[in-house]
Coordinates of C-alpha atoms in Angstrom, one line a residue:
M214 CA 61.6 75.4 -53.9
W215 CA 64.7 73.8 -52.4
R216 CA 64.6 76.4 -49.6
Y217 CA 61.0 75.4 -48.8
L218 CA 61.9 71.7 -48.8
R219 CA 64.9 72.2 -46.5
S220 CA 62.6 74.2 -44.2
V221 CA 60.0 71.5 -44.3
L222 CA 62.5 68.7 -43.5
W223 CA 63.9 70.7 -40.6
K224 CA 60.4 71.4 -39.3
A225 CA 59.5 67.7 -39.6
K226 CA 62.5 66.7 -37.6
L227 CA 61.5 69.3 -35.0
I228 CA 57.9 68.1 -34.8
R229 CA 59.0 64.5 -34.4
G230 CA 60.9 65.7 -31.3
V231 CA 57.9 67.7 -30.1
F232 CA 55.5 64.7 -30.4
N233 CA 58.1 62.4 -28.9
T234 CA 58.2 64.9 -26.0
A235 CA 54.4 64.9 -26.0
Q236 CA 54.3 61.1 -25.5
S237 CA 57.4 60.6 -23.3
V238 CA 57.3 64.2 -21.9
N239 CA 60.4 63.7 -19.8
T240 CA 58.7 61.1 -17.6
D241 CA 62.0 59.3 -17.4
K242 CA 63.3 62.2 -15.3
F243 CA 62.7 61.5 -11.6
I244 CA 62.7 64.4 -9.2
S245 CA 63.1 63.9 -5.5
N246 CA 62.4 66.5 -2.8
G247 CA 62.0 64.4 0.3
P248 CA 58.9 63.0 2.0
C249 CA 55.8 65.1 2.2
S250 CA 55.7 64.8 6.0
S251 CA 58.7 67.1 6.2
V252 CA 56.6 70.0 4.8
S253 CA 55.3 72.5 7.3
G254 CA 53.1 75.6 7.2
K255 CA 51.3 76.7 4.1
K256 CA 54.3 76.6 1.8
W257 CA 53.9 74.4 -1.3
V258 CA 56.8 72.1 -2.0
R259 CA 57.5 70.7 -5.4
P260 CA 56.6 67.0 -5.2
S261 CA 58.9 64.1 -5.8
G262 CA 58.2 62.1 -8.8
F263 CA 58.3 62.1 -12.6
A264 CA 58.4 65.4 -14.6
T265 CA 55.9 65.5 -17.4
G266 CA 57.3 68.6 -19.2
L267 CA 53.9 70.3 -18.7
K268 CA 53.1 73.3 -16.6
T269 CA 49.7 73.9 -14.9
F270 CA 48.3 76.7 -12.8
N271 CA 48.2 75.5 -9.2
S272 CA 45.7 77.2 -6.9
L273 CA 47.9 76.4 -4.0
T274 CA 50.6 78.7 -5.2
K275 CA 48.6 81.0 -7.5
Q276 CA 51.0 80.5 -10.3
K277 CA 52.0 77.9 -13.0
E278 CA 54.1 75.0 -11.7
P279 CA 55.8 72.1 -13.4
L280 CA 53.5 69.1 -13.4
I281 CA 55.2 66.3 -11.5
L282 CA 53.5 63.0 -11.0
K283 CA 54.1 60.3 -8.3
R284 CA 54.2 57.5 -10.9
E285 CA 55.6 57.6 -14.3
R286 CA 52.9 58.4 -16.9
V287 CA 50.1 58.0 -14.4
A288 CA 48.0 60.8 -12.9
T289 CA 45.7 60.3 -9.9
W290 CA 42.8 62.7 -10.2
Y291 CA 39.9 63.3 -7.8
S292 CA 37.0 65.6 -8.5
C293 CA 34.0 66.8 -6.6
G294 CA 30.9 65.4 -8.1
P295 CA 27.3 66.7 -8.0
T296 CA 24.9 66.9 -5.1
V297 CA 22.0 65.1 -6.8
Y298 CA 18.8 66.9 -5.8
D299 CA 17.9 68.7 -9.0
H300 CA 18.7 68.9 -12.7
A301 CA 22.3 69.6 -13.8
H302 CA 22.7 72.9 -15.6
L303 CA 25.2 74.5 -18.0
G304 CA 27.3 75.9 -15.1
H305 CA 27.9 72.3 -14.0
A306 CA 28.4 71.2 -17.6
C307 CA 31.1 73.8 -18.2
S308 CA 33.2 72.6 -15.3
Y309 CA 32.9 68.9 -16.1
V310 CA 33.5 69.4 -19.9
R311 CA 36.5 71.6 -19.3
F312 CA 38.2 69.1 -17.0
D313 CA 37.2 66.3 -19.4
I314 CA 39.1 68.2 -22.1
L315 CA 42.2 68.5 -19.8
Q316 CA 42.1 64.8 -19.0
R317 CA 41.8 64.0 -22.7
I318 CA 44.8 66.2 -23.4
L319 CA 46.9 64.4 -20.8
S320 CA 45.9 60.9 -22.0
R321 CA 45.6 61.3 -25.7
L322 CA 48.3 63.8 -26.5
F323 CA 50.8 63.3 -23.8
G324 CA 50.4 59.6 -23.1
I325 CA 49.5 59.9 -19.4
T326 CA 47.0 57.5 -17.9
V327 CA 44.5 59.4 -15.8
I328 CA 42.9 57.5 -12.9
H329 CA 39.8 59.6 -12.1
A330 CA 37.5 59.1 -9.1
M331 CA 34.4 61.2 -8.5
V332 CA 32.1 61.3 -5.5
I333 CA 28.3 61.5 -5.8
T334 CA 26.8 63.4 -2.8
D335 CA 23.6 61.4 -2.3
I336 CA 22.8 62.6 1.2
D337 CA 22.6 66.3 2.0
D338 CA 20.3 68.9 3.5
K339 CA 19.0 69.9 0.0
I340 CA 18.3 66.3 -0.9
I341 CA 16.4 65.8 2.4
K342 CA 14.4 69.0 1.8
R343 CA 13.5 68.0 -1.7
S344 CA 12.3 64.6 -0.5
W345 CA 10.0 66.3 2.0
E346 CA 8.6 68.6 -0.6
E347 CA 7.9 65.6 -3.0
N348 CA 6.9 63.2 -0.2
V349 CA 9.4 60.6 -1.3
S350 CA 12.5 59.1 0.3
P351 CA 15.9 60.9 -0.1
T352 CA 17.2 57.8 -1.8
T353 CA 14.5 58.2 -4.5
I354 CA 15.5 61.8 -5.1
A355 CA 19.2 61.0 -5.2
T356 CA 18.7 58.0 -7.6
V357 CA 16.6 59.9 -10.1
Y358 CA 19.0 62.9 -10.4
E359 CA 22.2 60.8 -10.3
D360 CA 20.9 58.8 -13.3
E361 CA 20.0 62.0 -15.1
F362 CA 23.4 63.5 -14.3
K363 CA 25.2 60.5 -15.8
R364 CA 23.0 60.7 -18.9
D365 CA 23.8 64.4 -19.3
M366 CA 27.5 63.7 -19.0
L367 CA 27.3 61.0 -21.7
S368 CA 25.3 63.3 -24.0
L369 CA 28.1 65.9 -23.6
K370 CA 30.7 63.2 -24.4
V371 CA 32.3 63.4 -20.9
I372 CA 34.4 60.3 -20.3
P373 CA 33.1 58.7 -17.1
P374 CA 35.6 58.5 -14.2
A375 CA 37.2 55.2 -13.4
V376 CA 34.7 55.0 -10.6
Y377 CA 31.8 56.9 -9.1
L378 CA 31.5 56.6 -5.3
R379 CA 28.4 57.4 -3.4
V380 CA 28.6 59.0 0.1
T381 CA 25.9 56.7 1.5
E382 CA 27.9 53.6 0.5
N383 CA 31.0 54.9 2.3
V384 CA 29.7 56.1 5.7
H385 CA 31.5 53.4 7.5
H386 CA 34.8 54.6 6.0
I387 CA 33.9 58.2 6.9
V388 CA 33.3 57.2 10.6
T389 CA 36.7 55.5 10.7
F390 CA 38.3 58.5 9.0
I391 CA 36.8 60.8 11.6
E392 CA 38.0 58.6 14.4
G393 CA 41.5 58.8 13.0
I394 CA 41.4 62.6 13.0
I395 CA 40.2 62.6 16.6
K396 CA 43.0 60.2 17.6
N397 CA 45.6 62.5 16.0
G398 CA 44.3 65.4 18.1
H399 CA 42.6 67.5 15.4
A400 CA 38.9 67.0 16.1
Y401 CA 36.5 66.9 19.1
A402 CA 33.0 65.7 19.8
T403 CA 30.4 67.9 21.5
K404 CA 27.8 66.8 24.1
E405 CA 25.1 67.1 21.4
G406 CA 26.7 64.4 19.3
D407 CA 28.4 66.6 16.7
V408 CA 32.1 66.3 15.8
Y409 CA 34.1 69.3 14.7
F410 CA 37.5 69.8 13.2
D411 CA 39.8 71.7 15.5
I412 CA 41.3 74.6 13.4
Q413 CA 43.6 75.8 16.1
S414 CA 45.2 72.4 16.4
I415 CA 46.9 72.8 13.0
G416 CA 48.3 76.3 13.6
D417 CA 49.2 78.4 10.6
R418 CA 48.5 75.5 8.2
Y419 CA 44.9 76.6 7.7
G420 CA 44.4 79.2 5.0
K421 CA 46.1 77.9 1.9
F422 CA 43.4 79.4 -0.4
V423 CA 42.4 83.0 -0.6
G424 CA 39.8 84.2 1.9
A425 CA 40.4 81.4 4.4
V426 CA 42.1 83.4 7.2
D427 CA 39.4 86.1 7.4
S428 CA 36.5 83.6 7.2
Q429 CA 33.8 83.6 9.9
G430 CA 33.4 79.9 9.6
E431 CA 30.2 77.8 9.3
P432 CA 27.2 78.0 11.5
G433 CA 26.8 75.3 14.1
S434 CA 26.9 74.4 17.8
T435 CA 27.6 77.1 20.3
N436 CA 30.0 74.6 21.8
K437 CA 32.5 75.0 19.0
R438 CA 36.0 76.0 20.2
D439 CA 36.6 78.3 17.2
S440 CA 34.1 79.9 14.9
R441 CA 36.0 78.5 12.0
D442 CA 35.7 74.9 13.2
F443 CA 33.6 72.9 10.8
A444 CA 31.4 69.8 11.1
L445 CA 32.8 66.3 10.4
W446 CA 29.7 64.6 11.8
K447 CA 26.3 66.0 12.4
Q448 CA 23.7 64.8 14.9
S449 CA 20.6 63.6 13.1
K450 CA 17.4 65.6 13.5
P451 CA 13.9 64.1 13.7
Q452 CA 12.7 62.4 10.4
E453 CA 16.2 62.7 8.9
P454 CA 18.2 59.7 7.6
Y455 CA 20.9 58.6 10.1
W456 CA 23.8 56.1 10.6
E457 CA 25.1 54.8 13.9
S458 CA 28.4 56.1 15.1
P459 CA 30.5 56.3 18.3
W460 CA 29.0 59.8 18.8
G461 CA 25.4 58.7 18.3
R462 CA 23.0 58.7 15.4
G463 CA 23.9 61.2 12.7
R464 CA 25.3 61.7 9.2
P465 CA 28.6 63.0 7.7
G466 CA 29.4 66.7 7.2
W467 CA 29.9 68.1 3.8
H468 CA 33.7 68.2 3.5
I469 CA 34.7 64.9 5.2
E470 CA 33.1 62.8 2.4
C471 CA 35.6 64.0 -0.2
S472 CA 38.7 63.5 2.0
T473 CA 37.6 60.0 3.0
I474 CA 36.6 58.8 -0.5
A475 CA 39.7 60.3 -2.2
S476 CA 41.9 58.6 0.5
S477 CA 40.1 55.3 0.1
V478 CA 41.0 55.2 -3.6
F479 CA 44.4 57.0 -3.7
G480 CA 45.8 56.8 -0.2
S481 CA 47.8 59.6 1.4
Q482 CA 49.0 61.2 -1.8
L483 CA 47.0 62.7 -4.6
D484 CA 48.4 64.2 -7.8
I485 CA 45.5 66.4 -8.9
H486 CA 42.2 67.7 -7.3
S487 CA 39.8 69.6 -9.4
G488 CA 36.5 71.5 -9.0
G489 CA 34.8 74.9 -9.7
I490 CA 36.5 78.0 -8.3
D491 CA 33.6 78.4 -5.8
L492 CA 34.7 75.2 -4.1
A493 CA 38.2 76.5 -3.3
F494 CA 37.0 77.9 0.0
P495 CA 35.7 76.5 2.3
H496 CA 35.3 73.1 0.7
H497 CA 38.8 72.4 -0.6
E498 CA 40.4 74.3 2.2
N499 CA 38.7 72.0 4.7
E500 CA 39.4 68.9 2.6
V501 CA 43.1 69.7 2.8
A502 CA 43.0 70.3 6.6
Q503 CA 41.2 67.0 7.3
S504 CA 43.3 64.9 4.9
E505 CA 46.6 66.2 6.2
A506 CA 45.4 65.8 9.8
Y507 CA 44.4 62.2 9.2
H508 CA 47.5 61.1 7.1
Q509 CA 49.8 63.3 9.2
C510 CA 51.5 64.6 6.1
G511 CA 52.4 68.0 5.0
Q512 CA 51.1 68.0 1.4
W513 CA 48.1 65.7 0.6
A514 CA 47.1 67.0 -2.9
N515 CA 49.9 68.4 -5.0
Y516 CA 47.9 70.4 -7.5
F517 CA 44.5 72.0 -7.2
L518 CA 42.9 73.0 -10.5
H519 CA 39.9 75.3 -10.5
S520 CA 37.6 76.1 -13.4
G521 CA 36.1 79.6 -13.8
H522 CA 32.4 80.3 -13.4
L523 CA 29.9 80.3 -16.2
H524 CA 27.9 83.6 -16.3
L525 CA 24.9 84.6 -18.3
K526 CA 26.1 87.5 -20.4
G527 CA 25.5 90.8 -18.7
S528 CA 25.3 89.2 -15.3
A529 CA 28.0 89.3 -12.7
E530 CA 26.5 86.3 -10.9
K531 CA 27.4 82.7 -11.7
M532 CA 24.8 80.4 -13.2
S533 CA 23.3 78.6 -10.2
K534 CA 20.1 76.9 -9.0
S535 CA 19.8 79.2 -6.0
L536 CA 19.7 82.3 -8.3
K537 CA 17.3 80.6 -10.7
N538 CA 19.3 81.8 -13.6
Y539 CA 20.2 78.5 -15.1
V540 CA 19.7 76.5 -18.4
T541 CA 19.5 72.8 -18.0
I542 CA 21.7 70.6 -20.0
K543 CA 18.8 68.8 -21.6
D544 CA 17.2 72.1 -22.7
F545 CA 20.5 73.3 -24.1
L546 CA 21.0 70.2 -26.2
Q547 CA 17.7 70.9 -27.9
S548 CA 19.4 73.9 -29.6
Y549 CA 23.0 73.1 -29.8
S550 CA 25.2 70.0 -30.1
A551 CA 27.8 68.6 -27.6
S552 CA 30.6 69.5 -30.0
E553 CA 29.4 73.1 -30.2
F554 CA 29.4 73.3 -26.4
R555 CA 32.9 71.9 -26.4
M556 CA 34.1 74.4 -28.9
F557 CA 32.5 77.1 -26.7
C558 CA 34.5 75.9 -23.7
L559 CA 37.8 75.6 -25.8
L560 CA 37.6 79.2 -26.8
T561 CA 38.5 80.4 -23.3
K562 CA 41.0 79.1 -20.8
Y563 CA 39.6 76.6 -18.4
R564 CA 40.3 78.7 -15.3
S565 CA 38.7 81.9 -16.7
A566 CA 35.1 83.0 -16.2
I567 CA 33.1 82.5 -19.3
D568 CA 30.0 84.3 -20.6
Y569 CA 27.2 82.3 -22.1
S570 CA 25.0 83.9 -24.7
E571 CA 23.5 83.3 -28.1
S572 CA 26.4 85.3 -29.7
S573 CA 29.1 83.2 -27.9
M574 CA 27.4 80.0 -29.0
L575 CA 27.2 81.3 -32.5
E576 CA 30.9 82.0 -32.5
A577 CA 31.5 78.4 -31.4
R578 CA 29.1 77.1 -34.1
T579 CA 30.8 79.3 -36.8
S580 CA 34.3 78.1 -35.8
L581 CA 33.2 74.4 -36.1
G582 CA 31.4 75.3 -39.4
T583 CA 34.5 76.9 -40.8
I584 CA 36.6 73.8 -40.0
S585 CA 33.9 71.4 -41.3
T586 CA 33.6 73.3 -44.6
F587 CA 37.4 73.3 -45.1
I588 CA 37.5 69.5 -44.5
H589 CA 34.7 69.0 -47.0
D590 CA 36.3 71.2 -49.6
A591 CA 39.7 69.6 -49.0
K592 CA 38.1 66.1 -49.5
A593 CA 36.5 67.3 -52.7
Y594 CA 39.9 68.5 -53.9
I595 CA 41.5 65.2 -53.0
K596 CA 38.8 63.3 -55.0
G597 CA 39.2 65.6 -58.0
Q598 CA 35.8 67.1 -57.7
L599 CA 37.2 70.6 -56.9
Q600 CA 39.4 72.1 -59.6
C601 CA 41.8 74.7 -58.3
T602 CA 44.7 77.0 -59.3
P603 CA 48.2 75.5 -58.6
V604 CA 48.8 74.9 -54.9
Q605 CA 51.9 76.0 -53.0
E606 CA 52.4 72.6 -51.5
A607 CA 55.7 73.2 -49.7
V608 CA 54.1 76.2 -48.0
L609 CA 51.3 74.1 -46.7
W610 CA 53.6 71.3 -45.4
E611 CA 55.5 74.0 -43.5
R612 CA 52.3 75.5 -42.1
L613 CA 51.2 72.0 -41.0
A614 CA 54.5 71.4 -39.2
E615 CA 54.3 74.8 -37.5
T616 CA 50.7 74.1 -36.4
K617 CA 51.7 70.8 -34.8
Y618 CA 54.5 72.5 -32.9
S619 CA 52.2 75.4 -31.8
V620 CA 49.4 73.1 -30.6
V621 CA 51.7 70.9 -28.4
N622 CA 53.4 73.9 -26.9
A623 CA 50.1 75.7 -26.2
L624 CA 48.6 72.6 -24.5
A625 CA 51.7 71.9 -22.5
D626 CA 51.5 75.5 -21.1
D627 CA 48.6 75.2 -18.6
F628 CA 46.3 73.5 -21.3
D629 CA 46.0 76.7 -23.3
T630 CA 43.1 75.6 -25.6
P631 CA 42.3 79.1 -27.0
R632 CA 45.9 79.3 -28.4
A633 CA 45.7 75.7 -29.7
I634 CA 42.4 76.4 -31.5
S635 CA 43.8 79.6 -32.9
A636 CA 46.7 77.7 -34.4
V637 CA 44.2 75.2 -36.0
M638 CA 42.0 77.9 -37.4
N639 CA 45.1 79.6 -38.8
L640 CA 46.0 76.3 -40.6
V641 CA 42.4 76.2 -42.0
Y642 CA 42.8 79.8 -43.2
H643 CA 46.0 79.0 -45.1
G644 CA 44.4 75.9 -46.5
N645 CA 41.4 77.8 -47.7
C646 CA 43.7 80.4 -49.4
Q647 CA 45.1 77.6 -51.5
L648 CA 41.7 76.2 -52.5
Q649 CA 40.9 78.7 -55.2
P650 CA 38.2 77.1 -57.5
V651 CA 38.5 77.5 -61.3
S652 CA 36.2 76.2 -64.0
K653 CA 39.0 74.3 -65.8
S654 CA 42.4 73.2 -64.7
D655 CA 43.7 71.1 -67.5
G656 CA 47.3 70.1 -67.1
V657 CA 47.6 71.9 -63.7
A658 CA 49.7 69.9 -61.1
R659 CA 47.6 68.7 -58.1
S660 CA 48.7 68.3 -54.5
P661 CA 46.1 66.1 -52.8
A662 CA 48.5 64.5 -50.2
V663 CA 49.2 67.7 -48.3
F664 CA 45.4 68.3 -47.9
G665 CA 45.0 64.7 -46.8
A666 CA 47.6 65.3 -44.1
M667 CA 45.9 68.5 -43.0
V668 CA 42.5 66.9 -42.8
S669 CA 43.8 63.9 -40.8
Y670 CA 45.7 66.2 -38.4
I671 CA 42.7 68.5 -37.8
R672 CA 40.5 65.5 -37.1
D673 CA 43.1 64.1 -34.7
V674 CA 43.3 67.4 -32.7
L675 CA 39.5 67.7 -32.5
D676 CA 39.3 64.1 -31.4
V677 CA 41.7 64.9 -28.5
F678 CA 39.2 67.6 -27.5
G679 CA 36.3 65.2 -27.8
I680 CA 34.9 66.8 -31.0
D681 CA 33.9 64.4 -33.8
L682 CA 33.0 66.0 -37.1
L683 CA 32.5 62.7 -38.8
H684 CA 29.1 62.1 -37.2
I685 CA 25.8 64.0 -37.1
K686 CA 23.8 64.0 -33.8
E687 CA 23.4 60.6 -32.4
A688 CA 19.6 60.5 -33.2
D689 CA 20.5 60.9 -36.9
V690 CA 23.3 58.4 -37.1
S691 CA 21.1 55.5 -38.1
I692 CA 19.8 57.3 -41.2
C693 CA 23.0 59.1 -42.1
G694 CA 24.3 56.5 -44.5
S695 CA 21.0 56.4 -46.5
L696 CA 20.7 60.2 -46.5
E697 CA 24.2 60.7 -47.8
G698 CA 23.6 58.2 -50.6
I699 CA 20.4 60.0 -51.6
V700 CA 22.1 63.4 -51.6
E701 CA 25.0 62.1 -53.6
K702 CA 22.7 60.7 -56.3
L703 CA 20.6 63.9 -56.3
T704 CA 23.7 66.1 -56.7
H705 CA 25.1 63.9 -59.5
F706 CA 21.8 64.2 -61.4
R707 CA 21.7 67.9 -60.9
S708 CA 25.3 68.2 -62.1
E709 CA 24.4 66.3 -65.3
V710 CA 21.5 68.6 -65.9
R711 CA 23.7 71.7 -65.4
A712 CA 26.3 70.3 -67.7
F713 CA 23.7 69.8 -70.3
A714 CA 22.3 73.3 -69.8
L715 CA 25.7 74.9 -69.8
A716 CA 26.7 73.3 -73.1
H717 CA 27.7 76.0 -75.7
Q718 CA 26.4 76.3 -79.2
D719 CA 29.0 76.6 -82.0
G720 CA 28.7 80.4 -81.8
P721 CA 26.8 83.1 -79.9
I722 CA 23.3 84.1 -81.0
T723 CA 23.3 87.6 -82.5
G724 CA 21.4 90.1 -80.4
S725 CA 20.5 87.5 -77.7
P726 CA 20.3 89.0 -74.1
N727 CA 21.2 85.6 -72.8
K728 CA 24.7 84.2 -72.1
P729 CA 26.7 84.0 -75.3
G730 CA 26.7 80.5 -76.8
L731 CA 24.1 78.9 -74.5
Y732 CA 21.0 77.3 -75.9
P733 CA 18.1 79.6 -74.9
E734 CA 15.7 76.8 -74.4
R735 CA 18.0 75.3 -71.7
I736 CA 18.2 78.4 -69.6
P737 CA 15.1 77.4 -67.5
L738 CA 17.1 74.2 -66.5
L739 CA 19.8 76.3 -65.0
K740 CA 17.3 78.4 -63.1
A741 CA 15.7 75.2 -61.8
C742 CA 19.1 73.9 -60.6
D743 CA 19.6 77.2 -58.7
I744 CA 16.2 77.0 -57.1
L745 CA 16.8 73.4 -56.0
R746 CA 20.2 74.4 -54.5
S747 CA 18.5 77.3 -52.6
D748 CA 15.5 75.1 -51.4
L749 CA 17.8 72.4 -50.0
A750 CA 20.0 74.8 -48.0
P751 CA 17.5 75.4 -45.2
L752 CA 17.0 71.6 -45.0
G753 CA 20.7 71.1 -44.2
V754 CA 22.0 70.2 -47.6
L755 CA 24.6 72.7 -48.9
I756 CA 25.4 72.3 -52.6
K757 CA 28.3 74.3 -54.0
D758 CA 28.8 74.7 -57.8
R759 CA 32.4 74.4 -58.8
G760 CA 32.5 75.3 -62.4
A761 CA 31.1 72.4 -64.3
T762 CA 31.0 70.2 -61.2
S763 CA 29.2 70.4 -57.8
T764 CA 30.0 69.3 -54.2
W765 CA 27.7 68.9 -51.2
E766 CA 27.7 68.7 -47.5
L767 CA 25.2 68.1 -44.7
T768 CA 24.9 71.0 -42.3
Q769 CA 22.5 69.3 -39.8
G770 CA 19.6 71.5 -40.8
K771 CA 21.3 74.7 -39.6
P772 CA 21.4 78.0 -41.6
S773 CA 24.0 77.7 -44.3
Q774 CA 27.6 78.6 -43.4
R775 CA 28.9 82.1 -44.1
G776 CA 26.8 83.0 -46.9
Q777 CA 26.1 80.4 -49.4
D778 CA 24.6 83.4 -51.3
K779 CA 28.0 85.2 -51.1
D780 CA 30.0 82.2 -52.4
Q781 CA 27.7 81.1 -55.1
E782 CA 26.9 82.8 -58.3
T783 CA 23.6 82.2 -60.1
S784 CA 24.1 79.7 -62.8
S785 CA 21.6 81.3 -65.1

């Protein structure tokens, strides 16, 4: 016992150090490597600033790098938002939820304030085409789908950015930004009224992402100096929306909007830029080229984080509207919850491709169910409703300390959520091993505190990830309190009936085929209790008989967890 206690005390001291690191994370350590303007070529230079103690995979270097921020405990973060011409689908949701999880980890676990800005592309060829098809204005199309996108994100528990910025409200900034690039000698206007970025003007600086060097470039005017040159400003066509500019009526190119808007919020230096892996080239490549040409600096964004594609299982193609192989967020949420989708995302690394299927969603649902069932059983034990064999308390305290240490280390190592979830599930497993129900436990020492600590910690970790097991779906929250009260009363009444039916006579009845000592006339009551338990399970009420007492939980109307039939024995 003393050996366990010494181990627990040592682990506790270690964990305090880990969580102090998670909150302060060496942000008092300033690293200086000189001004960004001294950088040349495609080589990434470790930025000056405050070390966080975390490492993240940087697409600019294709490897993990120490995360260093310009300001202490503050991360500036820009992400590419949606082009609002149609419904958002699970491919979009996967990227936004994954980066929401990363931002939550930074802020809620490591104490870093994330200032997040996102652009809404509300003018684009696809929006214009859709407006023609539906005979409405591009503004109407953009407004409808922007509002739907924001509702979808809220339904998935994605924390809104500090600010959404629309392209149409920033065209005057974009024109000024383009003028600055031209002035610095990195763009040119054509006689048709288009403006292109001059790739050759930046020499070997172009091609920081894979595939850039061999690219054939974007289609456009035959007056381009290089096939890789891309449009900053596009001359308007008949019946298209337009804005006045020094080069005539037109509208912004695709890439320039992000450079301008990110710069308008964060200036010439950005900590983190995120997006789907499909945006690395040409979009992010061109963003970097434009921004560094405008600011005349060598390293505009210090870290690029890219999320992997979502695939329908069995398909090599990503989920996309153009391939018509997508599931809308609204349709998805008819079958699964936001928490289940988050668990689905957590079970793979954010930068890995992920297969979507019924089986992968069932795995996520089962993982959440296992955690929820443990929490319910642990609470029943704490309240004295669940009688168990003696608990090895010191072992559980040690397991809890090890889990805390493992989770922090996993998330500090490129946000390794699968490893963190594995550590939590391992803690649940060891907790379940200690919760061995018995009919009677008179005089057995109890250890409720350690289970209280485990439940609190697991809830805290899930809260970091945006998963809340305390609440049912939002539509059911208003009736949740009343329903729980009804189920509690029903279960209590059923328990009293079972206790009456299980009461033993003074001695067994000779030759009776029934259970020894039970009153034969009460056997139908036990069968009725079993039938009630079975009938309630498909309705989302899971009752578990624990010897002479019973516990219950709400399962949101889903099939009962891992075999209620397996865990329960017939009372009769």
